[in-house]
Structures are given as C-alpha cells and as structure tokens.
Amino acid sequence: MNKAFVKESDHEDDDDLPQAQALPAGTKNYMTPGGYERLRGELTQLMNVERPAVVQVVSWAASNGDRSENGDYLYGKKRLREIDRRMRFLTKRLDIAEVVDPAAQPNRDQVFFGATVLYSDKAGEEHRVTIVGVDEAEPLAGKISWISPVARALIKAREGDTVVLRTPGGIEELDILEVAYPE
C-alpha cells in the first residue's frame, strides 16, 4: 500500500533507539579523553564496518526481485536508517565535544570534572562516583554525568566538606570523604 494512504512516515522507527540526555542550553559537551575515543571508535566502526556490510546485504536482497516481501531488504533498509541516525548523532556530539583531561587538573583537592569522589550519605552508606560527560555516564558503574544533581552538588567541594543535595524526597547532606584524579 502506498504511504500516501496510511499514516506512516519514513521515520517510523525513530523511537527504537534510546534517547540521549540533552545538554543544557548554552553548555559545552565536556568529555574525558577515553569517552571521546570510545565515541570516535563507535563512529568509525559504524562507517567502515557495519554500514558497508548492511549496504552489501541490501544490494544483494534488492537484486532478488520483489522488495515488498523481501525480509533481508526490508530489515536491511531499517538497519541502514538506524546506523545513519546513530552516525549523525555521534558526528554532532563529537563536533561539539570539549575534551577535558582530568589528569591535568591543577586543583586536585577540589571536585571538578573527571574527579572520583567517595562520599557518605545520611544513612552512612559510602558511594564512589566519577564525574564524566553526558555521553559517558553509566550510573550503575559509578560514572555520573556532570549535569546530574549529585555531580552538581559535589562540584567545587573539598575533602571533609558537607554538601547539600536537593532531591524530590527532600534535602540530603553528603559528606565528602575523598577526592581523587587519575594520574
């Protein structure tokens, strides 16, 4: 059936990929050197390996004739759209990235981008987090985005300080136990 007669768009699968966290207006896309290299590596892999392989499959599937019921062709075209969308996203993020090397931080006693912080909450539980870029954040692995509420509360604090974290459940105090940077 022609798309003119149904309510579909060429971007019907836009919701298949997880949404990236948006940067606050007017801010830079800070990244660690390792995070930048990981994104650059993903872009290179997509451009040089995955996309050419999918193009080859789509080309082969198209040569088989009827495309309307050709699973290889339909899936391949969908996968190409996903790859192209991810490549556009990565290119934009890398273009605006500002690489900050935490090892070059002169104020090592204060919390800034790239710091690894050990803090305890009011329950006495200790948490170790590393403040990284938006695209590098993995909260379950202890890597939090520099724009997250916890990171914003920790920024500019020093070892021994108590900072205030405002949460939907109320105000919480965090005691900074240790501040470290990579060598």
PDB file of C-alpha atoms in Angstrom:
ATOM      1  CA  MET A   1       0.000   0.000   0.000  1.00  0.00           C
ATOM      2  CA  ASN A   2       1.253   3.460  -0.824  1.00  0.00           C
ATOM      3  CA  LYS A   3       2.313   5.611   2.150  1.00  0.00           C
ATOM      4  CA  ALA A   4       0.037   8.343   0.886  1.00  0.00           C
ATOM      5  CA  PHE A   5      -2.918   6.282   2.103  1.00  0.00           C
ATOM      6  CA  VAL A   6      -1.653   5.358   5.536  1.00  0.00           C
ATOM      7  CA  LYS A   7      -0.451   7.411   8.456  1.00  0.00           C
ATOM      8  CA  GLU A   8       3.207   6.436   8.386  1.00  0.00           C
ATOM      9  CA  SER A   9       6.407   8.321   7.957  1.00  0.00           C
ATOM     10  CA  ASP A  10       9.877   7.470   6.787  1.00  0.00           C
ATOM     11  CA  HIS A  11      10.963   7.866  10.411  1.00  0.00           C
ATOM     12  CA  GLU A  12       8.508   5.447  11.986  1.00  0.00           C
ATOM     13  CA  ASP A  13      11.284   3.637  13.843  1.00  0.00           C
ATOM     14  CA  ASP A  14      12.743   6.775  15.482  1.00  0.00           C
ATOM     15  CA  ASP A  15      11.629   5.552  18.895  1.00  0.00           C
ATOM     16  CA  ASP A  16      13.657   2.331  18.659  1.00  0.00           C
ATOM     17  CA  LEU A  17      16.895   3.937  19.879  1.00  0.00           C
ATOM     18  CA  PRO A  18      17.260   5.145  23.454  1.00  0.00           C
ATOM     19  CA  GLN A  19      17.151   8.903  23.760  1.00  0.00           C
ATOM     20  CA  ALA A  20      20.393  10.585  24.733  1.00  0.00           C
ATOM     21  CA  GLN A  21      20.410  13.042  27.567  1.00  0.00           C
ATOM     22  CA  ALA A  22      20.129  16.557  26.226  1.00  0.00           C
ATOM     23  CA  LEU A  23      22.746  19.122  27.110  1.00  0.00           C
ATOM     24  CA  PRO A  24      21.579  22.231  28.951  1.00  0.00           C
ATOM     25  CA  ALA A  25      21.277  25.221  26.629  1.00  0.00           C
ATOM     26  CA  GLY A  26      24.500  27.149  26.234  1.00  0.00           C
ATOM     27  CA  THR A  27      26.738  24.493  27.774  1.00  0.00           C
ATOM     28  CA  LYS A  28      29.610  22.594  26.249  1.00  0.00           C
ATOM     29  CA  ASN A  29      29.712  18.843  25.727  1.00  0.00           C
ATOM     30  CA  TYR A  30      32.537  18.006  28.126  1.00  0.00           C
ATOM     31  CA  MET A  31      34.134  14.574  27.697  1.00  0.00           C
ATOM     32  CA  THR A  32      37.078  12.698  29.072  1.00  0.00           C
ATOM     33  CA  PRO A  33      39.721  11.613  26.539  1.00  0.00           C
ATOM     34  CA  GLY A  34      38.624   7.983  26.988  1.00  0.00           C
ATOM     35  CA  GLY A  35      34.957   8.826  26.386  1.00  0.00           C
ATOM     36  CA  TYR A  36      35.831  10.797  23.264  1.00  0.00           C
ATOM     37  CA  GLU A  37      37.857   7.886  21.892  1.00  0.00           C
ATOM     38  CA  ARG A  38      35.025   5.416  22.605  1.00  0.00           C
ATOM     39  CA  LEU A  39      32.521   7.539  20.667  1.00  0.00           C
ATOM     40  CA  ARG A  40      35.036   8.099  17.866  1.00  0.00           C
ATOM     41  CA  GLY A  41      35.665   4.341  17.724  1.00  0.00           C
ATOM     42  CA  GLU A  42      31.937   3.616  17.543  1.00  0.00           C
ATOM     43  CA  LEU A  43      31.544   6.097  14.681  1.00  0.00           C
ATOM     44  CA  THR A  44      34.485   4.554  12.823  1.00  0.00           C
ATOM     45  CA  GLN A  45      33.083   1.029  13.337  1.00  0.00           C
ATOM     46  CA  LEU A  46      29.682   2.097  12.001  1.00  0.00           C
ATOM     47  CA  MET A  47      31.173   3.898   8.979  1.00  0.00           C
ATOM     48  CA  ASN A  48      33.815   1.386   7.968  1.00  0.00           C
ATOM     49  CA  VAL A  49      32.385  -1.982   9.008  1.00  0.00           C
ATOM     50  CA  GLU A  50      28.677  -2.147   9.822  1.00  0.00           C
ATOM     51  CA  ARG A  51      27.253   0.216   7.194  1.00  0.00           C
ATOM     52  CA  PRO A  52      29.169  -1.291   4.239  1.00  0.00           C
ATOM     53  CA  ALA A  53      28.120  -4.799   5.330  1.00  0.00           C
ATOM     54  CA  VAL A  54      24.435  -3.814   5.529  1.00  0.00           C
ATOM     55  CA  VAL A  55      24.647  -1.986   2.185  1.00  0.00           C
ATOM     56  CA  GLN A  56      26.021  -5.163   0.633  1.00  0.00           C
ATOM     57  CA  VAL A  57      23.131  -7.252   2.047  1.00  0.00           C
ATOM     58  CA  VAL A  58      20.536  -4.695   0.891  1.00  0.00           C
ATOM     59  CA  SER A  59      22.088  -4.588  -2.568  1.00  0.00           C
ATOM     60  CA  TRP A  60      22.020  -8.384  -2.793  1.00  0.00           C
ATOM     61  CA  ALA A  61      18.416  -8.509  -1.497  1.00  0.00           C
ATOM     62  CA  ALA A  62      17.310  -5.835  -3.977  1.00  0.00           C
ATOM     63  CA  SER A  63      18.710  -7.875  -6.833  1.00  0.00           C
ATOM     64  CA  ASN A  64      16.441 -10.786  -5.868  1.00  0.00           C
ATOM     65  CA  GLY A  65      13.364  -9.083  -7.246  1.00  0.00           C
ATOM     66  CA  ASP A  66      10.172  -8.302  -5.317  1.00  0.00           C
ATOM     67  CA  ARG A  67      11.164  -5.979  -2.480  1.00  0.00           C
ATOM     68  CA  SER A  68       7.767  -5.715  -0.783  1.00  0.00           C
ATOM     69  CA  GLU A  69       8.044  -9.142   0.863  1.00  0.00           C
ATOM     70  CA  ASN A  70      11.816  -9.434   0.967  1.00  0.00           C
ATOM     71  CA  GLY A  71      12.796  -9.617   4.655  1.00  0.00           C
ATOM     72  CA  ASP A  72      16.502  -9.094   4.047  1.00  0.00           C
ATOM     73  CA  TYR A  73      15.765  -5.963   2.045  1.00  0.00           C
ATOM     74  CA  LEU A  74      13.209  -4.519   4.483  1.00  0.00           C
ATOM     75  CA  TYR A  75      15.273  -5.265   7.595  1.00  0.00           C
ATOM     76  CA  GLY A  76      18.437  -4.019   5.877  1.00  0.00           C
ATOM     77  CA  LYS A  77      16.834  -0.700   4.940  1.00  0.00           C
ATOM     78  CA  LYS A  78      15.577  -0.281   8.503  1.00  0.00           C
ATOM     79  CA  ARG A  79      19.038  -1.083   9.891  1.00  0.00           C
ATOM     80  CA  LEU A  80      20.615   1.422   7.471  1.00  0.00           C
ATOM     81  CA  ARG A  81      18.294   4.142   8.807  1.00  0.00           C
ATOM     82  CA  GLU A  82      19.299   3.232  12.381  1.00  0.00           C
ATOM     83  CA  ILE A  83      23.009   3.277  11.521  1.00  0.00           C
ATOM     84  CA  ASP A  84      22.717   6.594   9.659  1.00  0.00           C
ATOM     85  CA  ARG A  85      20.783   8.165  12.547  1.00  0.00           C
ATOM     86  CA  ARG A  86      23.416   6.996  15.072  1.00  0.00           C
ATOM     87  CA  MET A  87      26.231   8.249  12.837  1.00  0.00           C
ATOM     88  CA  ARG A  88      24.573  11.694  12.578  1.00  0.00           C
ATOM     89  CA  PHE A  89      24.149  11.800  16.362  1.00  0.00           C
ATOM     90  CA  LEU A  90      27.760  10.772  17.029  1.00  0.00           C
ATOM     91  CA  THR A  91      29.095  13.259  14.476  1.00  0.00           C
ATOM     92  CA  LYS A  92      27.151  16.110  16.073  1.00  0.00           C
ATOM     93  CA  ARG A  93      28.247  15.140  19.592  1.00  0.00           C
ATOM     94  CA  LEU A  94      31.890  14.778  18.603  1.00  0.00           C
ATOM     95  CA  ASP A  95      31.831  18.109  16.728  1.00  0.00           C
ATOM     96  CA  ILE A  96      30.733  19.995  19.848  1.00  0.00           C
ATOM     97  CA  ALA A  97      32.809  17.938  22.297  1.00  0.00           C
ATOM     98  CA  GLU A  98      35.315  19.646  24.509  1.00  0.00           C
ATOM     99  CA  VAL A  99      37.819  17.089  25.752  1.00  0.00           C
ATOM    100  CA  VAL A 100      38.920  17.702  29.337  1.00  0.00           C
ATOM    101  CA  ASP A 101      41.759  15.599  30.699  1.00  0.00           C
ATOM    102  CA  PRO A 102      41.159  15.052  34.437  1.00  0.00           C
ATOM    103  CA  ALA A 103      44.824  14.071  34.892  1.00  0.00           C
ATOM    104  CA  ALA A 104      45.776  17.665  34.021  1.00  0.00           C
ATOM    105  CA  GLN A 105      43.565  19.160  36.763  1.00  0.00           C
ATOM    106  CA  PRO A 106      45.700  21.550  38.833  1.00  0.00           C
ATOM    107  CA  ASN A 107      43.316  21.792  41.837  1.00  0.00           C
ATOM    108  CA  ARG A 108      43.384  18.157  42.898  1.00  0.00           C
ATOM    109  CA  ASP A 109      41.908  18.821  46.329  1.00  0.00           C
ATOM    110  CA  GLN A 110      38.652  20.159  44.895  1.00  0.00           C
ATOM    111  CA  VAL A 111      35.906  18.338  42.961  1.00  0.00           C
ATOM    112  CA  PHE A 112      35.764  19.190  39.244  1.00  0.00           C
ATOM    113  CA  PHE A 113      35.005  17.331  36.011  1.00  0.00           C
ATOM    114  CA  GLY A 114      36.756  13.959  35.943  1.00  0.00           C
ATOM    115  CA  ALA A 115      37.147  13.633  39.720  1.00  0.00           C
ATOM    116  CA  THR A 116      36.422  10.388  41.518  1.00  0.00           C
ATOM    117  CA  VAL A 117      34.644  11.194  44.760  1.00  0.00           C
ATOM    118  CA  LEU A 118      33.973   8.992  47.773  1.00  0.00           C
ATOM    119  CA  TYR A 119      31.097  10.359  49.830  1.00  0.00           C
ATOM    120  CA  SER A 120      28.729   9.111  52.502  1.00  0.00           C
ATOM    121  CA  ASP A 121      25.040   9.885  52.797  1.00  0.00           C
ATOM    122  CA  LYS A 122      22.989  10.423  55.957  1.00  0.00           C
ATOM    123  CA  ALA A 123      22.462   6.647  56.313  1.00  0.00           C
ATOM    124  CA  GLY A 124      26.235   6.213  56.474  1.00  0.00           C
ATOM    125  CA  GLU A 125      26.426   4.404  53.126  1.00  0.00           C
ATOM    126  CA  GLU A 126      29.538   5.180  51.127  1.00  0.00           C
ATOM    127  CA  HIS A 127      29.344   5.819  47.388  1.00  0.00           C
ATOM    128  CA  ARG A 128      32.197   6.235  44.912  1.00  0.00           C
ATOM    129  CA  VAL A 129      31.361   8.153  41.736  1.00  0.00           C
ATOM    130  CA  THR A 130      33.360   9.574  38.857  1.00  0.00           C
ATOM    131  CA  ILE A 131      32.078  12.754  37.212  1.00  0.00           C
ATOM    132  CA  VAL A 132      32.118  12.286  33.427  1.00  0.00           C
ATOM    133  CA  GLY A 133      30.469  13.646  30.288  1.00  0.00           C
ATOM    134  CA  VAL A 134      26.799  13.227  29.425  1.00  0.00           C
ATOM    135  CA  ASP A 135      27.547  10.634  26.736  1.00  0.00           C
ATOM    136  CA  GLU A 136      29.822   8.618  29.059  1.00  0.00           C
ATOM    137  CA  ALA A 137      27.515   8.327  32.070  1.00  0.00           C
ATOM    138  CA  GLU A 138      26.871   4.833  33.448  1.00  0.00           C
ATOM    139  CA  PRO A 139      25.260   5.327  36.871  1.00  0.00           C
ATOM    140  CA  LEU A 140      25.335   1.616  37.732  1.00  0.00           C
ATOM    141  CA  ALA A 141      29.100   1.622  37.110  1.00  0.00           C
ATOM    142  CA  GLY A 142      29.605   4.727  39.260  1.00  0.00           C
ATOM    143  CA  LYS A 143      30.036   7.132  36.345  1.00  0.00           C
ATOM    144  CA  ILE A 144      27.674  10.088  36.685  1.00  0.00           C
ATOM    145  CA  SER A 145      27.080  12.944  34.278  1.00  0.00           C
ATOM    146  CA  TRP A 146      28.467  16.339  35.241  1.00  0.00           C
ATOM    147  CA  ILE A 147      24.939  17.766  34.892  1.00  0.00           C
ATOM    148  CA  SER A 148      23.366  15.243  37.294  1.00  0.00           C
ATOM    149  CA  PRO A 149      22.054  16.576  40.623  1.00  0.00           C
ATOM    150  CA  VAL A 150      24.652  14.625  42.635  1.00  0.00           C
ATOM    151  CA  ALA A 151      27.540  15.908  40.497  1.00  0.00           C
ATOM    152  CA  ARG A 152      26.270  19.482  40.685  1.00  0.00           C
ATOM    153  CA  ALA A 153      26.113  19.205  44.475  1.00  0.00           C
ATOM    154  CA  LEU A 154      29.678  17.820  44.606  1.00  0.00           C
ATOM    155  CA  ILE A 155      31.326  20.296  42.203  1.00  0.00           C
ATOM    156  CA  LYS A 156      33.816  22.657  43.900  1.00  0.00           C
ATOM    157  CA  ALA A 157      33.602  20.812  47.230  1.00  0.00           C
ATOM    158  CA  ARG A 158      36.723  19.637  49.033  1.00  0.00           C
ATOM    159  CA  GLU A 159      37.591  16.615  51.131  1.00  0.00           C
ATOM    160  CA  GLY A 160      35.896  16.988  54.531  1.00  0.00           C
ATOM    161  CA  ASP A 161      33.124  19.285  53.240  1.00  0.00           C
ATOM    162  CA  THR A 162      29.439  18.575  53.647  1.00  0.00           C
ATOM    163  CA  VAL A 163      27.283  19.456  50.629  1.00  0.00           C
ATOM    164  CA  VAL A 164      23.534  19.737  50.240  1.00  0.00           C
ATOM    165  CA  LEU A 165      21.737  17.580  47.678  1.00  0.00           C
ATOM    166  CA  ARG A 166      18.169  18.562  46.874  1.00  0.00           C
ATOM    167  CA  THR A 167      16.067  15.554  45.893  1.00  0.00           C
ATOM    168  CA  PRO A 168      12.335  15.039  45.346  1.00  0.00           C
ATOM    169  CA  GLY A 169      12.346  13.251  48.721  1.00  0.00           C
ATOM    170  CA  GLY A 170      13.844  16.275  50.472  1.00  0.00           C
ATOM    171  CA  ILE A 171      17.218  17.708  51.292  1.00  0.00           C
ATOM    172  CA  GLU A 172      20.090  15.311  51.921  1.00  0.00           C
ATOM    173  CA  GLU A 173      23.562  16.057  53.206  1.00  0.00           C
ATOM    174  CA  LEU A 174      26.585  14.322  51.694  1.00  0.00           C
ATOM    175  CA  ASP A 175      29.953  14.171  53.446  1.00  0.00           C
ATOM    176  CA  ILE A 176      32.957  14.231  51.086  1.00  0.00           C
ATOM    177  CA  LEU A 177      35.443  11.589  52.265  1.00  0.00           C
ATOM    178  CA  GLU A 178      37.939  11.526  49.388  1.00  0.00           C
ATOM    179  CA  VAL A 179      38.671  13.347  46.121  1.00  0.00           C
ATOM    180  CA  ALA A 180      40.972  11.717  43.547  1.00  0.00           C
ATOM    181  CA  TYR A 181      42.021  12.287  39.954  1.00  0.00           C
ATOM    182  CA  PRO A 182      43.678   9.848  37.533  1.00  0.00           C
ATOM    183  CA  GLU A 183      47.444  10.145  37.256  1.00  0.00           C
TER     184      GLU A 183
END
